[in-house]
Structure formats: C-alpha cells, structure tokens
Amino acid sequence: MEIVLVRAPGVPEALARSVVSAVNRLRELDLAKPPGVAETIDWVRTLDFLGATELGPQAAEDTLGAVVKERDDLDLVRENLEEITSGG
C-alpha cells in the first residue's frame, strides 16, 4: 500500500486500498503470471485517470489489461471478478 501511494501520488487512498486488496486476491488465484507491484501501480493509475473512485466489477473489467497480462489468466479473473472486487 505504501509503495503504491508513493509511486502514484495524488491517487485517492480508498482507491489504492481497494486495488491493493483486489491484487492480493488475484495472487491467491492460480494465475500463470500473478500481478506484481508494477502492475498494481499501473492499475491504480489507470483507474485514477479514468476518474474511478472505487474498484467495482465494471471498472475492474474495463481495466483488467493493466493488471492481468496473460490471456488465460484474464478468463480466470473474469470468472472471479465479483469476488475479487468485493473483498470476498
């Protein structure tokens, strides 16, 4: 969380917190290429640029390319998107 806020200054803390939580849930999935810090920062910056104030399923779906790099991983993430974005 601290790294994200330092690398993406001006991003709302609530948005950063929700993205970091979602990335932690993504890392629990069996992904070929789990997202790292760079992808987390990219995702936060992308969402912020688009004016998002929170990470909901639609915002996540629209910006998954910033955090998930493998096509097969995208399918798995989409299947679990509701849980990933809800904190479940």
mmCIF file of N, CA and C in Angstrom, residues 2-88:
data_model
loop_
_atom_site.group_PDB
_atom_site.id
_atom_site.type_symbol
_atom_site.label_atom_id
_atom_site.label_comp_id
_atom_site.label_asym_id
_atom_site.label_seq_id
_atom_site.Cartn_x
_atom_site.Cartn_y
_atom_site.Cartn_z
ATOM 1 N N GLU A 2 1.891 1.260 0.851
ATOM 2 C CA GLU A 2 2.776 2.426 0.929
ATOM 3 C C GLU A 2 3.489 2.671 -0.395
ATOM 4 N N ILE A 3 3.945 1.606 -1.026
ATOM 5 C CA ILE A 3 4.645 1.734 -2.304
ATOM 6 C C ILE A 3 3.711 2.338 -3.349
ATOM 7 N N VAL A 4 2.489 1.872 -3.377
ATOM 8 C CA VAL A 4 1.519 2.377 -4.351
ATOM 9 C C VAL A 4 1.292 3.871 -4.145
ATOM 10 N N LEU A 5 1.125 4.288 -2.904
ATOM 11 C CA LEU A 5 0.860 5.701 -2.639
ATOM 12 C C LEU A 5 2.072 6.570 -2.960
ATOM 13 N N VAL A 6 3.274 6.034 -2.758
ATOM 14 C CA VAL A 6 4.476 6.794 -3.092
ATOM 15 C C VAL A 6 4.647 6.887 -4.606
ATOM 16 N N ARG A 7 4.407 5.789 -5.317
ATOM 17 C CA ARG A 7 4.601 5.749 -6.769
ATOM 18 C C ARG A 7 3.459 6.361 -7.562
ATOM 19 N N ALA A 8 2.309 6.496 -6.932
ATOM 20 C CA ALA A 8 1.151 7.086 -7.607
ATOM 21 C C ALA A 8 0.572 8.191 -6.727
ATOM 22 N N PRO A 9 1.353 9.254 -6.523
ATOM 23 C CA PRO A 9 0.871 10.330 -5.650
ATOM 24 C C PRO A 9 -0.383 10.986 -6.220
ATOM 25 N N GLY A 10 -1.256 11.379 -5.331
ATOM 26 C CA GLY A 10 -2.485 12.025 -5.765
ATOM 27 C C GLY A 10 -3.637 11.063 -5.992
ATOM 28 N N VAL A 11 -3.353 9.775 -5.991
ATOM 29 C CA VAL A 11 -4.416 8.781 -6.145
ATOM 30 C C VAL A 11 -5.161 8.688 -4.814
ATOM 31 N N PRO A 12 -6.484 8.693 -4.850
ATOM 32 C CA PRO A 12 -7.234 8.587 -3.601
ATOM 33 C C PRO A 12 -6.850 7.322 -2.820
ATOM 34 N N GLU A 13 -6.654 7.493 -1.525
ATOM 35 C CA GLU A 13 -6.222 6.365 -0.702
ATOM 36 C C GLU A 13 -7.231 5.220 -0.735
ATOM 37 N N ALA A 14 -8.510 5.543 -0.764
ATOM 38 C CA ALA A 14 -9.536 4.494 -0.803
ATOM 39 C C ALA A 14 -9.425 3.660 -2.078
ATOM 40 N N LEU A 15 -9.144 4.308 -3.199
ATOM 41 C CA LEU A 15 -8.965 3.590 -4.458
ATOM 42 C C LEU A 15 -7.733 2.706 -4.377
ATOM 43 N N ALA A 16 -6.636 3.260 -3.886
ATOM 44 C CA ALA A 16 -5.402 2.479 -3.760
ATOM 45 C C ALA A 16 -5.621 1.270 -2.857
ATOM 46 N N ARG A 17 -6.305 1.476 -1.749
ATOM 47 C CA ARG A 17 -6.555 0.375 -0.807
ATOM 48 C C ARG A 17 -7.388 -0.732 -1.467
ATOM 49 N N SER A 18 -8.419 -0.345 -2.217
ATOM 50 C CA SER A 18 -9.275 -1.359 -2.853
ATOM 51 C C SER A 18 -8.513 -2.109 -3.946
ATOM 52 N N VAL A 19 -7.643 -1.422 -4.669
ATOM 53 C CA VAL A 19 -6.856 -2.090 -5.711
ATOM 54 C C VAL A 19 -5.845 -3.041 -5.087
ATOM 55 N N VAL A 20 -5.169 -2.607 -4.039
ATOM 56 C CA VAL A 20 -4.191 -3.477 -3.364
ATOM 57 C C VAL A 20 -4.890 -4.725 -2.832
ATOM 58 N N SER A 21 -6.073 -4.555 -2.256
ATOM 59 C CA SER A 21 -6.829 -5.718 -1.762
ATOM 60 C C SER A 21 -7.206 -6.655 -2.902
ATOM 61 N N ALA A 22 -7.642 -6.088 -4.022
ATOM 62 C CA ALA A 22 -8.018 -6.913 -5.174
ATOM 63 C C ALA A 22 -6.806 -7.654 -5.722
ATOM 64 N N VAL A 23 -5.662 -6.985 -5.781
ATOM 65 C CA VAL A 23 -4.449 -7.645 -6.276
ATOM 66 C C VAL A 23 -4.056 -8.786 -5.341
ATOM 67 N N ASN A 24 -4.197 -8.589 -4.055
ATOM 68 C CA ASN A 24 -3.895 -9.675 -3.119
ATOM 69 C C ASN A 24 -4.811 -10.871 -3.373
ATOM 70 N N ARG A 25 -6.071 -10.621 -3.695
ATOM 71 C CA ARG A 25 -6.986 -11.725 -4.021
ATOM 72 C C ARG A 25 -6.614 -12.356 -5.365
ATOM 73 N N LEU A 26 -6.164 -11.536 -6.321
ATOM 74 C CA LEU A 26 -5.710 -12.087 -7.605
ATOM 75 C C LEU A 26 -4.539 -13.038 -7.400
ATOM 76 N N ARG A 27 -3.658 -12.682 -6.493
ATOM 77 C CA ARG A 27 -2.475 -13.512 -6.230
ATOM 78 C C ARG A 27 -2.841 -14.861 -5.626
ATOM 79 N N GLU A 28 -4.037 -14.970 -5.060
ATOM 80 C CA GLU A 28 -4.499 -16.242 -4.493
ATOM 81 C C GLU A 28 -5.012 -17.194 -5.576
ATOM 82 N N LEU A 29 -5.306 -16.645 -6.765
ATOM 83 C CA LEU A 29 -5.764 -17.484 -7.875
ATOM 84 C C LEU A 29 -4.567 -18.192 -8.506
ATOM 85 N N ASP A 30 -4.848 -19.210 -9.265
ATOM 86 C CA ASP A 30 -3.797 -19.982 -9.926
ATOM 87 C C ASP A 30 -3.469 -19.336 -11.275
ATOM 88 N N LEU A 31 -2.858 -18.165 -11.221
ATOM 89 C CA LEU A 31 -2.536 -17.425 -12.441
ATOM 90 C C LEU A 31 -1.156 -17.807 -12.960
ATOM 91 N N ALA A 32 -1.005 -17.818 -14.272
ATOM 92 C CA ALA A 32 0.295 -18.084 -14.887
ATOM 93 C C ALA A 32 1.279 -16.967 -14.545
ATOM 94 N N LYS A 33 0.775 -15.736 -14.503
ATOM 95 C CA LYS A 33 1.620 -14.581 -14.188
ATOM 96 C C LYS A 33 0.895 -13.693 -13.178
ATOM 97 N N PRO A 34 1.068 -13.984 -11.883
ATOM 98 C CA PRO A 34 0.414 -13.152 -10.862
ATOM 99 C C PRO A 34 0.907 -11.708 -10.942
ATOM 100 N N PRO A 35 0.029 -10.751 -10.682
ATOM 101 C CA PRO A 35 0.434 -9.344 -10.761
ATOM 102 C C PRO A 35 1.411 -8.975 -9.649
ATOM 103 N N GLY A 36 2.354 -8.131 -10.010
ATOM 104 C CA GLY A 36 3.322 -7.640 -9.043
ATOM 105 C C GLY A 36 3.038 -6.194 -8.697
ATOM 106 N N VAL A 37 4.013 -5.566 -8.077
ATOM 107 C CA VAL A 37 3.869 -4.176 -7.656
ATOM 108 C C VAL A 37 3.679 -3.257 -8.863
ATOM 109 N N ALA A 38 4.438 -3.476 -9.926
ATOM 110 C CA ALA A 38 4.336 -2.611 -11.116
ATOM 111 C C ALA A 38 2.930 -2.663 -11.705
ATOM 112 N N GLU A 39 2.356 -3.865 -11.793
ATOM 113 C CA GLU A 39 1.001 -3.998 -12.338
ATOM 114 C C GLU A 39 -0.026 -3.348 -11.406
ATOM 115 N N THR A 40 0.206 -3.457 -10.117
ATOM 116 C CA THR A 40 -0.695 -2.830 -9.140
ATOM 117 C C THR A 40 -0.702 -1.321 -9.337
ATOM 118 N N ILE A 41 0.480 -0.742 -9.481
ATOM 119 C CA ILE A 41 0.600 0.704 -9.693
ATOM 120 C C ILE A 41 -0.044 1.100 -11.017
ATOM 121 N N ASP A 42 0.199 0.317 -12.057
ATOM 122 C CA ASP A 42 -0.429 0.591 -13.359
ATOM 123 C C ASP A 42 -1.949 0.606 -13.243
ATOM 124 N N TRP A 43 -2.484 -0.353 -12.514
ATOM 125 C CA TRP A 43 -3.935 -0.471 -12.379
ATOM 126 C C TRP A 43 -4.507 0.726 -11.631
ATOM 127 N N VAL A 44 -3.859 1.105 -10.536
ATOM 128 C CA VAL A 44 -4.318 2.263 -9.769
ATOM 129 C C VAL A 44 -4.271 3.523 -10.628
ATOM 130 N N ARG A 45 -3.183 3.715 -11.335
ATOM 131 C CA ARG A 45 -3.052 4.909 -12.188
ATOM 132 C C ARG A 45 -4.105 4.930 -13.289
ATOM 133 N N THR A 46 -4.361 3.769 -13.890
ATOM 134 C CA THR A 46 -5.365 3.677 -14.953
ATOM 135 C C THR A 46 -6.742 4.030 -14.417
ATOM 136 N N LEU A 47 -7.110 3.452 -13.296
ATOM 137 C CA LEU A 47 -8.419 3.730 -12.702
ATOM 138 C C LEU A 47 -8.548 5.200 -12.320
ATOM 139 N N ASP A 48 -7.482 5.743 -11.746
ATOM 140 C CA ASP A 48 -7.499 7.151 -11.358
ATOM 141 C C ASP A 48 -7.650 8.044 -12.587
ATOM 142 N N PHE A 49 -6.928 7.731 -13.639
ATOM 143 C CA PHE A 49 -7.002 8.501 -14.878
ATOM 144 C C PHE A 49 -8.423 8.505 -15.442
ATOM 145 N N LEU A 50 -9.100 7.375 -15.296
ATOM 146 C CA LEU A 50 -10.467 7.255 -15.800
ATOM 147 C C LEU A 50 -11.503 7.860 -14.850
ATOM 148 N N GLY A 51 -11.034 8.373 -13.722
ATOM 149 C CA GLY A 51 -11.936 9.024 -12.783
ATOM 150 C C GLY A 51 -12.615 8.102 -11.799
ATOM 151 N N ALA A 52 -12.176 6.868 -11.700
ATOM 152 C CA ALA A 52 -12.782 5.929 -10.756
ATOM 153 C C ALA A 52 -12.415 6.327 -9.327
ATOM 154 N N THR A 53 -13.370 6.200 -8.433
ATOM 155 C CA THR A 53 -13.110 6.466 -7.026
ATOM 156 C C THR A 53 -13.123 5.183 -6.208
ATOM 157 N N GLU A 54 -13.575 4.118 -6.840
ATOM 158 C CA GLU A 54 -13.573 2.811 -6.192
ATOM 159 C C GLU A 54 -13.410 1.734 -7.255
ATOM 160 N N LEU A 55 -13.086 0.549 -6.801
ATOM 161 C CA LEU A 55 -12.899 -0.573 -7.723
ATOM 162 C C LEU A 55 -14.121 -1.476 -7.664
ATOM 163 N N GLY A 56 -15.009 -1.294 -8.628
ATOM 164 C CA GLY A 56 -16.175 -2.157 -8.734
ATOM 165 C C GLY A 56 -15.973 -3.133 -9.877
ATOM 166 N N PRO A 57 -16.892 -4.083 -10.034
ATOM 167 C CA PRO A 57 -16.744 -5.083 -11.098
ATOM 168 C C PRO A 57 -16.610 -4.475 -12.497
ATOM 169 N N GLN A 58 -17.392 -3.436 -12.800
ATOM 170 C CA GLN A 58 -17.327 -2.863 -14.150
ATOM 171 C C GLN A 58 -16.012 -2.129 -14.375
ATOM 172 N N ALA A 59 -15.575 -1.346 -13.395
ATOM 173 C CA ALA A 59 -14.295 -0.639 -13.516
ATOM 174 C C ALA A 59 -13.154 -1.635 -13.650
ATOM 175 N N ALA A 60 -13.227 -2.724 -12.901
ATOM 176 C CA ALA A 60 -12.189 -3.755 -12.986
ATOM 177 C C ALA A 60 -12.189 -4.401 -14.362
ATOM 178 N N GLU A 61 -13.367 -4.756 -14.850
ATOM 179 C CA GLU A 61 -13.492 -5.382 -16.172
ATOM 180 C C GLU A 61 -12.910 -4.481 -17.261
ATOM 181 N N ASP A 62 -13.206 -3.193 -17.160
ATOM 182 C CA ASP A 62 -12.757 -2.234 -18.174
ATOM 183 C C ASP A 62 -11.248 -2.021 -18.173
ATOM 184 N N THR A 63 -10.582 -2.338 -17.064
ATOM 185 C CA THR A 63 -9.158 -2.015 -16.920
ATOM 186 C C THR A 63 -8.283 -3.223 -16.623
ATOM 187 N N LEU A 64 -8.811 -4.418 -16.781
ATOM 188 C CA LEU A 64 -8.045 -5.626 -16.449
ATOM 189 C C LEU A 64 -6.716 -5.734 -17.185
ATOM 190 N N GLY A 65 -6.646 -5.196 -18.381
ATOM 191 C CA GLY A 65 -5.414 -5.271 -19.157
ATOM 192 C C GLY A 65 -4.232 -4.610 -18.473
ATOM 193 N N ALA A 66 -4.498 -3.712 -17.539
ATOM 194 C CA ALA A 66 -3.418 -3.041 -16.820
ATOM 195 C C ALA A 66 -2.782 -3.949 -15.778
ATOM 196 N N VAL A 67 -3.513 -4.965 -15.337
ATOM 197 C CA VAL A 67 -3.018 -5.789 -14.223
ATOM 198 C C VAL A 67 -2.831 -7.257 -14.590
ATOM 199 N N VAL A 68 -3.611 -7.759 -15.532
ATOM 200 C CA VAL A 68 -3.533 -9.171 -15.929
ATOM 201 C C VAL A 68 -2.977 -9.233 -17.346
ATOM 202 N N LYS A 69 -1.841 -9.898 -17.497
ATOM 203 C CA LYS A 69 -1.132 -9.863 -18.781
ATOM 204 C C LYS A 69 -1.346 -11.087 -19.667
ATOM 205 N N GLU A 70 -1.722 -12.210 -19.088
ATOM 206 C CA GLU A 70 -1.899 -13.451 -19.852
ATOM 207 C C GLU A 70 -3.368 -13.659 -20.220
ATOM 208 N N ARG A 71 -3.623 -14.060 -21.447
ATOM 209 C CA ARG A 71 -4.998 -14.256 -21.916
ATOM 210 C C ARG A 71 -5.738 -15.307 -21.087
ATOM 211 N N ASP A 72 -5.100 -16.428 -20.798
ATOM 212 C CA ASP A 72 -5.755 -17.466 -19.994
ATOM 213 C C ASP A 72 -6.074 -16.946 -18.594
ATOM 214 N N ASP A 73 -5.182 -16.110 -18.057
ATOM 215 C CA ASP A 73 -5.426 -15.524 -16.746
ATOM 216 C C ASP A 73 -6.644 -14.607 -16.773
ATOM 217 N N LEU A 74 -6.830 -13.899 -17.869
ATOM 218 C CA LEU A 74 -7.982 -12.996 -17.994
ATOM 219 C C LEU A 74 -9.293 -13.761 -17.833
ATOM 220 N N ASP A 75 -9.368 -14.925 -18.448
ATOM 221 C CA ASP A 75 -10.595 -15.726 -18.347
ATOM 222 C C ASP A 75 -10.865 -16.120 -16.893
ATOM 223 N N LEU A 76 -9.833 -16.578 -16.199
ATOM 224 C CA LEU A 76 -9.979 -16.986 -14.802
ATOM 225 C C LEU A 76 -10.373 -15.794 -13.932
ATOM 226 N N VAL A 77 -9.753 -14.664 -14.171
ATOM 227 C CA VAL A 77 -10.059 -13.468 -13.388
ATOM 228 C C VAL A 77 -11.494 -13.020 -13.648
ATOM 229 N N ARG A 78 -11.917 -13.027 -14.886
ATOM 230 C CA ARG A 78 -13.296 -12.612 -15.203
ATOM 231 C C ARG A 78 -14.312 -13.504 -14.499
ATOM 232 N N GLU A 79 -14.026 -14.789 -14.401
ATOM 233 C CA GLU A 79 -14.929 -15.715 -13.719
ATOM 234 C C GLU A 79 -15.046 -15.386 -12.230
ATOM 235 N N ASN A 80 -14.029 -14.781 -11.659
ATOM 236 C CA ASN A 80 -13.989 -14.491 -10.231
ATOM 237 C C ASN A 80 -14.069 -12.994 -9.912
ATOM 238 N N LEU A 81 -14.452 -12.199 -10.888
ATOM 239 C CA LEU A 81 -14.381 -10.741 -10.761
ATOM 240 C C LEU A 81 -15.215 -10.192 -9.604
ATOM 241 N N GLU A 82 -16.397 -10.699 -9.441
ATOM 242 C CA GLU A 82 -17.266 -10.212 -8.369
ATOM 243 C C GLU A 82 -16.592 -10.394 -7.003
ATOM 244 N N GLU A 83 -16.046 -11.574 -6.783
ATOM 245 C CA GLU A 83 -15.368 -11.859 -5.512
ATOM 246 C C GLU A 83 -14.097 -11.020 -5.352
ATOM 247 N N ILE A 84 -13.358 -10.857 -6.437
ATOM 248 C CA ILE A 84 -12.109 -10.099 -6.379
ATOM 249 C C ILE A 84 -12.360 -8.654 -6.014
ATOM 250 N N THR A 85 -13.415 -8.071 -6.561
ATOM 251 C CA THR A 85 -13.679 -6.654 -6.316
ATOM 252 C C THR A 85 -14.498 -6.395 -5.067
ATOM 253 N N SER A 86 -15.119 -7.415 -4.514
ATOM 254 C CA SER A 86 -15.985 -7.200 -3.359
ATOM 255 C C SER A 86 -15.253 -7.339 -2.028
ATOM 256 N N GLY A 87 -14.076 -7.916 -2.076
ATOM 257 C CA GLY A 87 -13.377 -8.154 -0.831
ATOM 258 C C GLY A 87 -13.684 -9.523 -0.265
ATOM 259 N N GLY A 88 -14.504 -10.294 -1.018
ATOM 260 C CA GLY A 88 -14.921 -11.612 -0.568
ATOM 261 C C GLY A 88 -13.806 -12.540 -0.468
#
